[in-house]
Short mmCIF file of C-alpha atoms and ligand atoms in Angstrom, two decimals:
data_model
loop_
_atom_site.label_atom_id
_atom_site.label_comp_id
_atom_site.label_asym_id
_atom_site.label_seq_id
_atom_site.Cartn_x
_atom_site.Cartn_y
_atom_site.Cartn_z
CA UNK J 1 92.82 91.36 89.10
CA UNK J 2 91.37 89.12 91.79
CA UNK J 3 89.90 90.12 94.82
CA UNK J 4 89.86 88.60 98.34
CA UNK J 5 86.23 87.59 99.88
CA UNK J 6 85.33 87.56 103.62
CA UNK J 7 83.32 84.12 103.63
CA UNK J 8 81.81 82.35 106.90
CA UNK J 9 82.72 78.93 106.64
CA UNK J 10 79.04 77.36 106.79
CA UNK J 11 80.98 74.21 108.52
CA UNK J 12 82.81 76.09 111.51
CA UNK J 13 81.29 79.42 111.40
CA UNK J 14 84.79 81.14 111.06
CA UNK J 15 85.67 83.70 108.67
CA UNK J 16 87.74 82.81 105.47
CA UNK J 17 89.17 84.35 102.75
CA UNK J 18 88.57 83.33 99.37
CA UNK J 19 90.40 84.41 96.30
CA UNK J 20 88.14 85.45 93.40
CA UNK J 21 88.70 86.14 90.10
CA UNK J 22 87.98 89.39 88.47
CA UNK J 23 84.80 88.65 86.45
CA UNK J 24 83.34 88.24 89.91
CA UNK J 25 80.25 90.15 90.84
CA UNK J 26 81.31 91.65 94.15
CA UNK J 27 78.58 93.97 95.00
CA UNK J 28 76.87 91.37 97.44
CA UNK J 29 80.35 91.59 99.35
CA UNK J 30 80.68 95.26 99.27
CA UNK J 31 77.50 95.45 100.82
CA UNK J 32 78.01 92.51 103.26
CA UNK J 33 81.00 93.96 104.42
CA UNK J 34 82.15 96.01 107.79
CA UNK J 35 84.54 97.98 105.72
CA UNK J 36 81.47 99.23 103.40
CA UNK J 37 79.58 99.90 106.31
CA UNK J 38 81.87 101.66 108.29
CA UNK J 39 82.68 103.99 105.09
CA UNK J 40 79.22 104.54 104.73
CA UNK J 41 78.82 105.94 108.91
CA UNK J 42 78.59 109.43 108.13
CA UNK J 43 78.37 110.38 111.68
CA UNK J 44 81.23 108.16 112.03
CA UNK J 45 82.97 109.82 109.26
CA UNK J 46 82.38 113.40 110.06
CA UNK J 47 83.59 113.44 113.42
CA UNK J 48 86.61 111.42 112.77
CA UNK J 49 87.53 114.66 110.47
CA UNK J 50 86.46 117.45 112.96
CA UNK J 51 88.84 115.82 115.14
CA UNK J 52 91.60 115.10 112.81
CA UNK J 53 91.40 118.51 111.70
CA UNK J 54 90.98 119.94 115.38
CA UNK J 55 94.35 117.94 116.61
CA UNK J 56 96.35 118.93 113.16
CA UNK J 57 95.67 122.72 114.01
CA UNK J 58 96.56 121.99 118.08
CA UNK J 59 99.88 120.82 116.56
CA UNK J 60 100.16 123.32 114.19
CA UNK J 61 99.53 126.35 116.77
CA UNK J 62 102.44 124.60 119.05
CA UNK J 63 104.64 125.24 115.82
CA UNK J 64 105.58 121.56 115.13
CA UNK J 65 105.40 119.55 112.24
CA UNK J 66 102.12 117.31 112.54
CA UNK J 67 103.63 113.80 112.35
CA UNK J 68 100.57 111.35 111.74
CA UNK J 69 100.69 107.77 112.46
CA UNK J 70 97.16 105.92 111.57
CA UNK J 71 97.46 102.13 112.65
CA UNK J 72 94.78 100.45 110.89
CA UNK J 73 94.75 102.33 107.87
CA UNK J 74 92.09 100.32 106.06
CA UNK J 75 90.88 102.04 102.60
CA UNK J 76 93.35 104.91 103.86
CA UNK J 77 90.48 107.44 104.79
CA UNK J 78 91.68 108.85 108.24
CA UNK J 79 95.24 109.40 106.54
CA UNK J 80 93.42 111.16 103.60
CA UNK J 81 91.15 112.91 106.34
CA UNK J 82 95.13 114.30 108.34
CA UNK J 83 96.60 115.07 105.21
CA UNK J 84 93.57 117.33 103.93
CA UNK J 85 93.88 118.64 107.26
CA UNK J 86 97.09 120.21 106.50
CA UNK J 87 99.40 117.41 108.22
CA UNK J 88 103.39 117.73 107.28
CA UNK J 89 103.25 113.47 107.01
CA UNK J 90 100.87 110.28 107.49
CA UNK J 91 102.56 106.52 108.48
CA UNK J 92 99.53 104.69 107.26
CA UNK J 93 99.90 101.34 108.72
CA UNK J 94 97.67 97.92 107.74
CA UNK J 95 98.58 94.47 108.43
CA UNK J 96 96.10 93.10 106.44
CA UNK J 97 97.77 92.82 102.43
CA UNK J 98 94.66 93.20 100.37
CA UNK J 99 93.44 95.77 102.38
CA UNK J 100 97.25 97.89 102.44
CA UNK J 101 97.40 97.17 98.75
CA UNK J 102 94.34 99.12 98.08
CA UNK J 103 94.87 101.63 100.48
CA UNK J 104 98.00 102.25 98.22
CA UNK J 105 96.19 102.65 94.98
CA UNK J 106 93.09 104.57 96.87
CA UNK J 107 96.25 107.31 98.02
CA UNK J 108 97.88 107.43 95.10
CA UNK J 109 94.21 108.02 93.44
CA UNK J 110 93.48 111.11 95.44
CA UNK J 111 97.30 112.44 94.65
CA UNK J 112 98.02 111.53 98.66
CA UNK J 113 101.32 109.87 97.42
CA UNK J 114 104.24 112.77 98.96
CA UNK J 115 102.10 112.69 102.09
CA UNK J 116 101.00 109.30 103.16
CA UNK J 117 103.33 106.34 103.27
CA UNK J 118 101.41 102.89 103.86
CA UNK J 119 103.27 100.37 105.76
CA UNK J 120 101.76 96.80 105.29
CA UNK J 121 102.55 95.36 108.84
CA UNK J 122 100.98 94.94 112.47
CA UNK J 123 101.47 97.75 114.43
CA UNK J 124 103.88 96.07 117.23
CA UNK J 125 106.34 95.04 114.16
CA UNK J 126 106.84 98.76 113.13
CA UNK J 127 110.52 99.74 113.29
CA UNK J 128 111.22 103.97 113.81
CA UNK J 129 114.59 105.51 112.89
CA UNK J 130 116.07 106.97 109.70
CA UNK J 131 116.29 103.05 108.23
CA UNK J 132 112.72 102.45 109.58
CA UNK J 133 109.48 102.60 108.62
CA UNK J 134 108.92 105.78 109.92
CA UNK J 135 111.50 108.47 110.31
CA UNK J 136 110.46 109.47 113.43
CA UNK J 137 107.88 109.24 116.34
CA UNK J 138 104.28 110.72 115.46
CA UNK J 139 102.83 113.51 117.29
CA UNK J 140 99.32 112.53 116.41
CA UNK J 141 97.58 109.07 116.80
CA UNK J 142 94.76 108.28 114.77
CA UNK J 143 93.33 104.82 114.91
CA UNK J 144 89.77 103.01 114.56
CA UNK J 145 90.43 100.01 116.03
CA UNK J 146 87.09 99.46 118.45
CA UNK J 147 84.50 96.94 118.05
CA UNK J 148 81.13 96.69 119.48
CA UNK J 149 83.08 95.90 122.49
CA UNK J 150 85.46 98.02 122.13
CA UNK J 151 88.67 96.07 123.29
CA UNK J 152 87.56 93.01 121.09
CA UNK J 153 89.98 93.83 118.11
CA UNK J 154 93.07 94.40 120.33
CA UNK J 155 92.79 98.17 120.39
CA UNK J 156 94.49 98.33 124.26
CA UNK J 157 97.88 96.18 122.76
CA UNK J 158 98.08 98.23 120.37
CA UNK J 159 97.98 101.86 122.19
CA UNK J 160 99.85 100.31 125.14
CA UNK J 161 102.69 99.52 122.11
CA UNK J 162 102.18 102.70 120.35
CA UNK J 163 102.92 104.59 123.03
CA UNK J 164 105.72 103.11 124.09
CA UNK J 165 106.99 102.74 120.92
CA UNK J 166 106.05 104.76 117.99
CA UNK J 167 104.48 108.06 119.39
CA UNK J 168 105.75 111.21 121.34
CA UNK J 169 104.79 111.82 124.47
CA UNK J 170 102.04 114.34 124.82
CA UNK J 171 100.76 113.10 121.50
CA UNK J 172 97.61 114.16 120.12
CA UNK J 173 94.94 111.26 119.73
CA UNK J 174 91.97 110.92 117.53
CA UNK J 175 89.92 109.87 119.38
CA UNK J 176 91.21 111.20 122.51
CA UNK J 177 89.14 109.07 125.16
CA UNK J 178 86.55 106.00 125.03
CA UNK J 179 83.93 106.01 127.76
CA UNK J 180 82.15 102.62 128.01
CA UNK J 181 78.47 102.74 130.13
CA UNK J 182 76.72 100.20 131.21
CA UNK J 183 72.67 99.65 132.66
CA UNK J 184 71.45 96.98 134.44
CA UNK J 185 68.21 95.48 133.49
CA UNK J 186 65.94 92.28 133.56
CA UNK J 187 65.09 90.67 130.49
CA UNK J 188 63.39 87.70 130.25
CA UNK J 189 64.12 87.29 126.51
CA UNK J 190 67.30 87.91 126.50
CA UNK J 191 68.44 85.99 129.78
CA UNK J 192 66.48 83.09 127.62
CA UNK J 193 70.08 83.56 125.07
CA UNK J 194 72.12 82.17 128.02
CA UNK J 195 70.59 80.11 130.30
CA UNK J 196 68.54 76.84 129.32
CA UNK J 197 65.02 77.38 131.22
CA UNK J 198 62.58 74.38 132.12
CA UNK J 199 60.51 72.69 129.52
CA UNK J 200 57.10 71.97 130.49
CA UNK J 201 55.66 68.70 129.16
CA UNK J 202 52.03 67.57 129.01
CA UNK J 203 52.22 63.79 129.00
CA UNK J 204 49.77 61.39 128.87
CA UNK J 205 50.23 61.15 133.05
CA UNK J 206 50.09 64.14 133.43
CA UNK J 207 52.44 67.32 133.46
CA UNK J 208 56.22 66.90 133.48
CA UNK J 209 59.10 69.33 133.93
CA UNK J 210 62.67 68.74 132.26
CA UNK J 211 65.43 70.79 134.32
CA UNK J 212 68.91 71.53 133.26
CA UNK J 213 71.88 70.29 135.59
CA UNK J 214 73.24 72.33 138.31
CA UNK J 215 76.29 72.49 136.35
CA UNK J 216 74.25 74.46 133.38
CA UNK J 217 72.47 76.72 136.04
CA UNK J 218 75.54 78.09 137.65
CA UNK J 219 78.13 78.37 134.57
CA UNK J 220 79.24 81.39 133.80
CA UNK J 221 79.41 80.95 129.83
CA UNK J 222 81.76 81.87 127.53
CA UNK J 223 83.20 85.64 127.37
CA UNK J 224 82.71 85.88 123.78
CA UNK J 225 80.71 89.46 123.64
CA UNK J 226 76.96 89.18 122.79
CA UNK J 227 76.21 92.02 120.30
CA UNK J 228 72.85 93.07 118.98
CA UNK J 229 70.95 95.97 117.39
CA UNK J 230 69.88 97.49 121.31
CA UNK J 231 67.75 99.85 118.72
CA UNK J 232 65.60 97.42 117.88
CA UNK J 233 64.84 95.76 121.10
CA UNK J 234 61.19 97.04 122.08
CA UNK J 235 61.09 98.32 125.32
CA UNK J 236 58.56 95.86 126.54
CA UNK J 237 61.17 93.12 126.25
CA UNK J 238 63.21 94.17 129.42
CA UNK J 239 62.76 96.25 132.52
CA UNK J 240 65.44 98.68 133.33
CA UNK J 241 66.52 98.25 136.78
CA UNK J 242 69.20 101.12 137.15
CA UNK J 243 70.52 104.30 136.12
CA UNK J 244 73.14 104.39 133.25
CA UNK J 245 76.20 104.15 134.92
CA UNK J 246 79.94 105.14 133.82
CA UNK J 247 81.88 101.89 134.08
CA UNK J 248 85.23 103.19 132.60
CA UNK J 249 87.28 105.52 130.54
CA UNK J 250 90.51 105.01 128.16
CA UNK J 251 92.49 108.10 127.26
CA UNK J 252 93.97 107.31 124.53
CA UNK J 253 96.90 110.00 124.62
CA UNK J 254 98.49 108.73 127.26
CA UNK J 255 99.82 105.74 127.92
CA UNK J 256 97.56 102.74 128.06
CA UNK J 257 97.48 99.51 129.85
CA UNK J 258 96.22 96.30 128.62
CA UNK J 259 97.04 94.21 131.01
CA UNK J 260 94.02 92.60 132.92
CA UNK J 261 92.13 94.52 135.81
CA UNK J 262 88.88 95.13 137.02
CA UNK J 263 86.61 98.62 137.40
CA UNK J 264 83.83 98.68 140.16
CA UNK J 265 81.15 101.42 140.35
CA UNK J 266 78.17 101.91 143.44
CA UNK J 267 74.56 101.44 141.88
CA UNK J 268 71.21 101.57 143.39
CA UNK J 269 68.25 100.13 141.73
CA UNK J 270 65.67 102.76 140.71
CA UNK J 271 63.27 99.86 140.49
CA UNK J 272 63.37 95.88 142.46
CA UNK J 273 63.71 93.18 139.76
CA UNK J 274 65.99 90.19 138.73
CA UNK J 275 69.29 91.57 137.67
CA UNK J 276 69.89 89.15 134.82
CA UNK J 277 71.73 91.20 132.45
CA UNK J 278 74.15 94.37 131.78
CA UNK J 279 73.77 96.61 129.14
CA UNK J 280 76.68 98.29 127.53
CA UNK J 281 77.76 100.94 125.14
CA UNK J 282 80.25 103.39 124.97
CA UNK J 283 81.02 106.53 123.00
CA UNK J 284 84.62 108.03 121.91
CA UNK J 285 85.54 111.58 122.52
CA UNK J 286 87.46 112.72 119.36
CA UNK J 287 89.28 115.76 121.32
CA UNK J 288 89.81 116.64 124.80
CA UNK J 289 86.63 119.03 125.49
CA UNK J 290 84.66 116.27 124.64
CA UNK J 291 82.55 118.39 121.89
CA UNK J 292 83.09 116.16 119.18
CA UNK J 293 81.55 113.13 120.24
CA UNK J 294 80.44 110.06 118.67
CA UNK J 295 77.82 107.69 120.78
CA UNK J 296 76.53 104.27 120.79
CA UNK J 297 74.18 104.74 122.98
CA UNK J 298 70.43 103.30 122.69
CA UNK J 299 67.28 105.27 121.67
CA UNK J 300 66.22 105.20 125.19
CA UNK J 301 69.47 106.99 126.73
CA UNK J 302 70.15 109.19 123.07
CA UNK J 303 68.87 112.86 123.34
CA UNK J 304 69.37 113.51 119.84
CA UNK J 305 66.92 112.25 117.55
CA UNK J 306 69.30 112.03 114.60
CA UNK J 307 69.86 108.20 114.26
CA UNK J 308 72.72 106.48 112.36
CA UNK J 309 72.24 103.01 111.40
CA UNK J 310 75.71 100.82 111.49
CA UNK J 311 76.28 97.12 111.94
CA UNK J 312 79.94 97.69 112.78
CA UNK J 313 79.25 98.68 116.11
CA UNK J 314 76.12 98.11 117.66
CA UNK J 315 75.65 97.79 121.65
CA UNK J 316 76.10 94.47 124.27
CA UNK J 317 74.31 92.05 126.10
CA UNK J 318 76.53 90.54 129.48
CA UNK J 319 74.95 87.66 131.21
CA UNK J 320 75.53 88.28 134.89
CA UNK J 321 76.81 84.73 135.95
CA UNK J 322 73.55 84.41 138.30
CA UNK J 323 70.22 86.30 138.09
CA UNK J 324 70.26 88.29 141.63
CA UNK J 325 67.07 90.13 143.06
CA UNK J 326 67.56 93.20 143.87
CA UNK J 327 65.50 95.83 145.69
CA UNK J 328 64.58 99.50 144.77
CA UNK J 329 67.62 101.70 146.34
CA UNK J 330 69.62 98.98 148.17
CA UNK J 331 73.21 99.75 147.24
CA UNK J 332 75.23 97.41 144.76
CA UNK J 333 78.82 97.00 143.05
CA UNK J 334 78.52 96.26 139.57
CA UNK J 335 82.68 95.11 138.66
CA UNK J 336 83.40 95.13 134.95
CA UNK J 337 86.54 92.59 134.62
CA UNK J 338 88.79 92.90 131.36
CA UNK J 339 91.54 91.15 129.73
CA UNK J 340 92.92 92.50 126.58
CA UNK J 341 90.37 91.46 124.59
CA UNK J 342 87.08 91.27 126.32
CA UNK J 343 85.03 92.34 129.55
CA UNK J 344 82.67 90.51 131.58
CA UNK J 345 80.47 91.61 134.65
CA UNK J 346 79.57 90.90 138.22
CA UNK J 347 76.94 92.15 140.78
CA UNK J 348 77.57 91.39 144.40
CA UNK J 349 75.48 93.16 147.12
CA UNK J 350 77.91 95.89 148.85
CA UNK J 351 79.04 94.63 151.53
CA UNK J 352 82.34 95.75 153.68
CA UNK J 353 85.28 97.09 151.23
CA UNK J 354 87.70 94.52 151.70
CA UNK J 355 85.22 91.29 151.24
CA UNK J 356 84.37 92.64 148.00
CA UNK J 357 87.96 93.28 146.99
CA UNK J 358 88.99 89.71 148.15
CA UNK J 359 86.00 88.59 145.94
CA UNK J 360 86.77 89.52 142.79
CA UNK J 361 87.63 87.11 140.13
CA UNK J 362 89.72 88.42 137.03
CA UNK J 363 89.84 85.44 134.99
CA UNK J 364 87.30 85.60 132.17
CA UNK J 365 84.40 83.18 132.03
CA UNK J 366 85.01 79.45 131.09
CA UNK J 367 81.87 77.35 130.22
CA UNK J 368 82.00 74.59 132.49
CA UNK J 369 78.88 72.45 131.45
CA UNK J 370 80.11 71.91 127.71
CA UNK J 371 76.58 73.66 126.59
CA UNK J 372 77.24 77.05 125.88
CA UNK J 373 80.32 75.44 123.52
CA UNK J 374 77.34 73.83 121.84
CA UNK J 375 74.97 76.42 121.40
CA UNK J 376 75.13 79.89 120.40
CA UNK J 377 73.26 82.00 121.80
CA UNK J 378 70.55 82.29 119.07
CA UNK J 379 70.11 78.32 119.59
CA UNK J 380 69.56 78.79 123.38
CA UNK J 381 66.98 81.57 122.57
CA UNK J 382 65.24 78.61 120.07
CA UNK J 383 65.59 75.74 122.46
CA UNK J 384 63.98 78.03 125.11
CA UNK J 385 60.91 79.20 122.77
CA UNK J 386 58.07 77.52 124.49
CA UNK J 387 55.72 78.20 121.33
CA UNK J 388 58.19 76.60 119.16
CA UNK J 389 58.59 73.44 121.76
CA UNK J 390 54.90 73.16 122.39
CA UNK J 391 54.51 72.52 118.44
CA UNK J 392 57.56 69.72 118.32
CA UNK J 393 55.67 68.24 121.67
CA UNK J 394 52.65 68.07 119.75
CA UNK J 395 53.81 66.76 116.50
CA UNK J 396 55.53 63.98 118.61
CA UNK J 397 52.64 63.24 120.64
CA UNK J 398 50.82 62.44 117.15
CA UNK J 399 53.27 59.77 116.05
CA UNK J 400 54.51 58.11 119.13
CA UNK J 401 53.25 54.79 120.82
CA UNK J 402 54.26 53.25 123.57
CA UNK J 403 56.18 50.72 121.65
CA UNK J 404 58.18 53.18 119.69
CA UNK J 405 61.76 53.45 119.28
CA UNK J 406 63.23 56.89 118.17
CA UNK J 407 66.34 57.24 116.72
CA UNK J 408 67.15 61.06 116.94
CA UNK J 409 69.72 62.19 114.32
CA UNK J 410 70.47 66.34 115.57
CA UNK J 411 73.47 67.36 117.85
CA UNK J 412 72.23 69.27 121.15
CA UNK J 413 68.23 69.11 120.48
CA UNK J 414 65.89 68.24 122.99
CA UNK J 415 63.96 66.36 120.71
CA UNK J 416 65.21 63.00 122.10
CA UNK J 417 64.52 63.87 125.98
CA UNK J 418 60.43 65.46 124.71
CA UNK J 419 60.30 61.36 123.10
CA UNK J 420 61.25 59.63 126.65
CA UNK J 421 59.07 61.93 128.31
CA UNK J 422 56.33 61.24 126.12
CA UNK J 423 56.66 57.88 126.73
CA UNK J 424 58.48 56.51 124.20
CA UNK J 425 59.52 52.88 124.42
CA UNK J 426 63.56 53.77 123.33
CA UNK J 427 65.42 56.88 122.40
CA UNK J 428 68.87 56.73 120.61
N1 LIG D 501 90.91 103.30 109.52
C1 LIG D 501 89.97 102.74 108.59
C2 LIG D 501 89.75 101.25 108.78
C3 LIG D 501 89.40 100.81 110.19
S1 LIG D 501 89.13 99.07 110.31
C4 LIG D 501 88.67 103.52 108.69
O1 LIG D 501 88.45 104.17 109.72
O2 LIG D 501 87.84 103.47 107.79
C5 LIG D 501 90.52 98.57 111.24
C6 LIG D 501 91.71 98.14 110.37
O3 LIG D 501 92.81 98.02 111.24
C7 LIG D 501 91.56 96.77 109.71
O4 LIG D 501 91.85 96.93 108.35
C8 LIG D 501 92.61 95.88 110.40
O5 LIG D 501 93.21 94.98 109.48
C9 LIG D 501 93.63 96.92 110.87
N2 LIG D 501 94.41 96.64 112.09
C10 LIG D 501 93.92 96.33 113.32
N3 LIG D 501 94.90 96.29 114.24
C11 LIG D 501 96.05 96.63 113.58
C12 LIG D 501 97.40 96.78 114.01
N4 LIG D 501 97.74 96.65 115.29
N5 LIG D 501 98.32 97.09 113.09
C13 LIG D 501 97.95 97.27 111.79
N6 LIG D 501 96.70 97.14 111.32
C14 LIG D 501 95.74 96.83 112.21
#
């Protein structure tokens, strides 16, 4: 038996699979991997069956047949969890093969085989009718297709389809609603991931400062979602500036629309600062009262003590295009824009209705000054470390003369630009 790999290409950074054989020892990848770590969520886990179970018996207690159709079946589990719950039939579908073919051998394992049929394809190529994949339209929806950012793995294409497509109307869904919130604080640390700051240099005549271009200051940066461990961010690294706000909701058993648009919400400041960056979470409801719910949200906003650790979803960082002072109570519009994909942010003062409206700008956010295609944000974070820049400016200042010519062999370091500075006699 082999066994496909996840691998980041060291090269590109992208994700590969690799084929390996069966003498392989795989723990290292179990334990690397989001699959392992979402199976190992128990919160994640448990409510996912409360609700399952919760819709089955709404279904039930109508008298119908509880038709289950679980796109992104993975290992199978949220099938397993419906058909435990007493469901009449499962469409388990997975587009990805390795991952279908187990979840065919992990069914048949726990005797799921009369009730759950796995279909390896993408949801949108699913056919219904007696010669299609599924016999009829499902009553229930059952997914698990968020990412930290919720949209990021195409979970709005894929309800929008669903529901056109392969579901009843007035289906049941598990989970029944998303709710993403967002807080905006100042953080000089983490603005420092985005935005190249000045470099302070102590030459021989005397102290000079190296500024980015305009171009750098005012791009907006890529849209690629900026995900971290909010949990482990102390609290003296940023200043919260608002109120946790409600950006927006998805129900998820009705009819969804991916196509791009915009949400705007009023804040006011409960404290003047630089608004540099937006905070974001969300939590999914896994039935309609909202009593089974399942939250992202940091330790400062979580009541509950009881933490879950997961790496599959953590929380976000958005880079406001500009950092904006704002003042204690003065009244703002925060506007999340979204594609299908991903969501970016912008903070204008409020102003009259219809100049904000005519403001807004749905396209997401192209980097127009080549570095943030360069640098990741980690590397911005390192090239804006002033400790670890005052140690390269001193171990140059030890080796240069005047008549020295550098020859700098490093893509996007500012190691060349600290030798002119310091006076030496050529840089290449
Ligand atoms: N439901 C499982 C696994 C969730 S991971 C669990 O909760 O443990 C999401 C899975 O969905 C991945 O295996 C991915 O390959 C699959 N997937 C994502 N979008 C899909 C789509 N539109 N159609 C079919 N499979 C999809």
């Amino acid at each position: 038996m082999k066994t496909f790999c996840g691998r980041a290409n060291p090269t590109t950074g992208a994700m590969e699979w690799l084929e390996e054989d069966e003498n392989y020892d795989y723990h290292q990848e179990i334990a690397r991997s989001r699959y392992a770590d979402m199976l190992h969520d128990k919160d994640r886990n448990v409510k996912y069956y409360q609700g399952i179970r919760a819709a089955v018996s709404r279904v039930k207690e109508r008298g119908e047949k509880a038709i289950v159709l679980d796109i992104g079946t993975g290992t199978g589990l949220l099938s397993m969890m419906a058909a435990s719950a007493g469901a009449d039939f499962c469409y388990a579908v997975e587009v990805f093969k390795p991952m279908a073919n187990a979840a065919v051998k992990i069914v048949e394992k726990n005797g799921f085989r009369d009730k759950i049929k796995v279909i390896n394809k993408h949801s949108t190529e699913v056919t219904v009718g007696p010669d299609g994949d599924m016999q009829c339209r499902a009553n229930i929806l059952v997914t698990e297709l968020f990412d930290t950012e919720l949209i990021g793995e195409g979970a709005l294409p894929t309800y929008e389809h669903a529901h056109k497509y392969l579901v009843q109307e007035g289906c049941e869904a598990v989970p029944h609603r998303a709710t993403v919130y967002v807080q905006l604080v100042e953080s000089k640390r983490m603005w420092s991931w985005n935005k190249l700051f000045p470099v302070h240099v102590e030459a021989e005549d005397g102290e000079k400062i190296i500024v980015s271009p305009s171009e750098m200051e005012n791009c907006p940066g890529v849209p690629s979602v900026c995900d971290i461990q909010l949990n482990q961010m102390s609290s003296s690294d940023f200043t919260i500036l608002s109120d946790v706000v409600t950006m927006f909701s998805v129900d998820f058993s009705k009819p969804v629309r991916s196509a791009s648009t915009y949400y705007r919400v009023q804040l006011e400041p409960v404290k003047s600062g630089k608004a540099q960056i937006v905070l974001s979470w969300w939590d999914i409801d896994m039935d309609p009262s909202g009593m089974i719910n399942c939250t992202m949200a940091p330790y400062w906003v979580k009541s509950t003590s009881a933490f879950q650790w997961r790496d599959h979803w953590m929380q976000c960082v958005y880079f406001l295009p500009n950092e904006e002072p704002v003042l204690q109570g003065e009244k703002l519009h925060l506007t999340a824009c979204r594609d299908e994909y991903s969501v970016w942010y912008k903070l204008q003062k409020a102003r009259g209705e219809e100049e904000n409206k005519a403001d807004v700008r749905v396209e997401s956010p192209v980097c127009r000054c080549q570095a943030h295609l360069l640098w990741n944000r980690p590397r911005f974070g390192e090239l804006n470390d002033q400790n670890r820049t005052r140690q390269y400016i001193k171990s140059l200042t030890k080796v240069l003369k005047t008549d020295s010519v550098c020859l700098c062999i490093s893509d996007g370091s500012l190691l060349p630009v600290l030798a002119h500075y310091l006076g030496a006699k050529q840089v290449q």
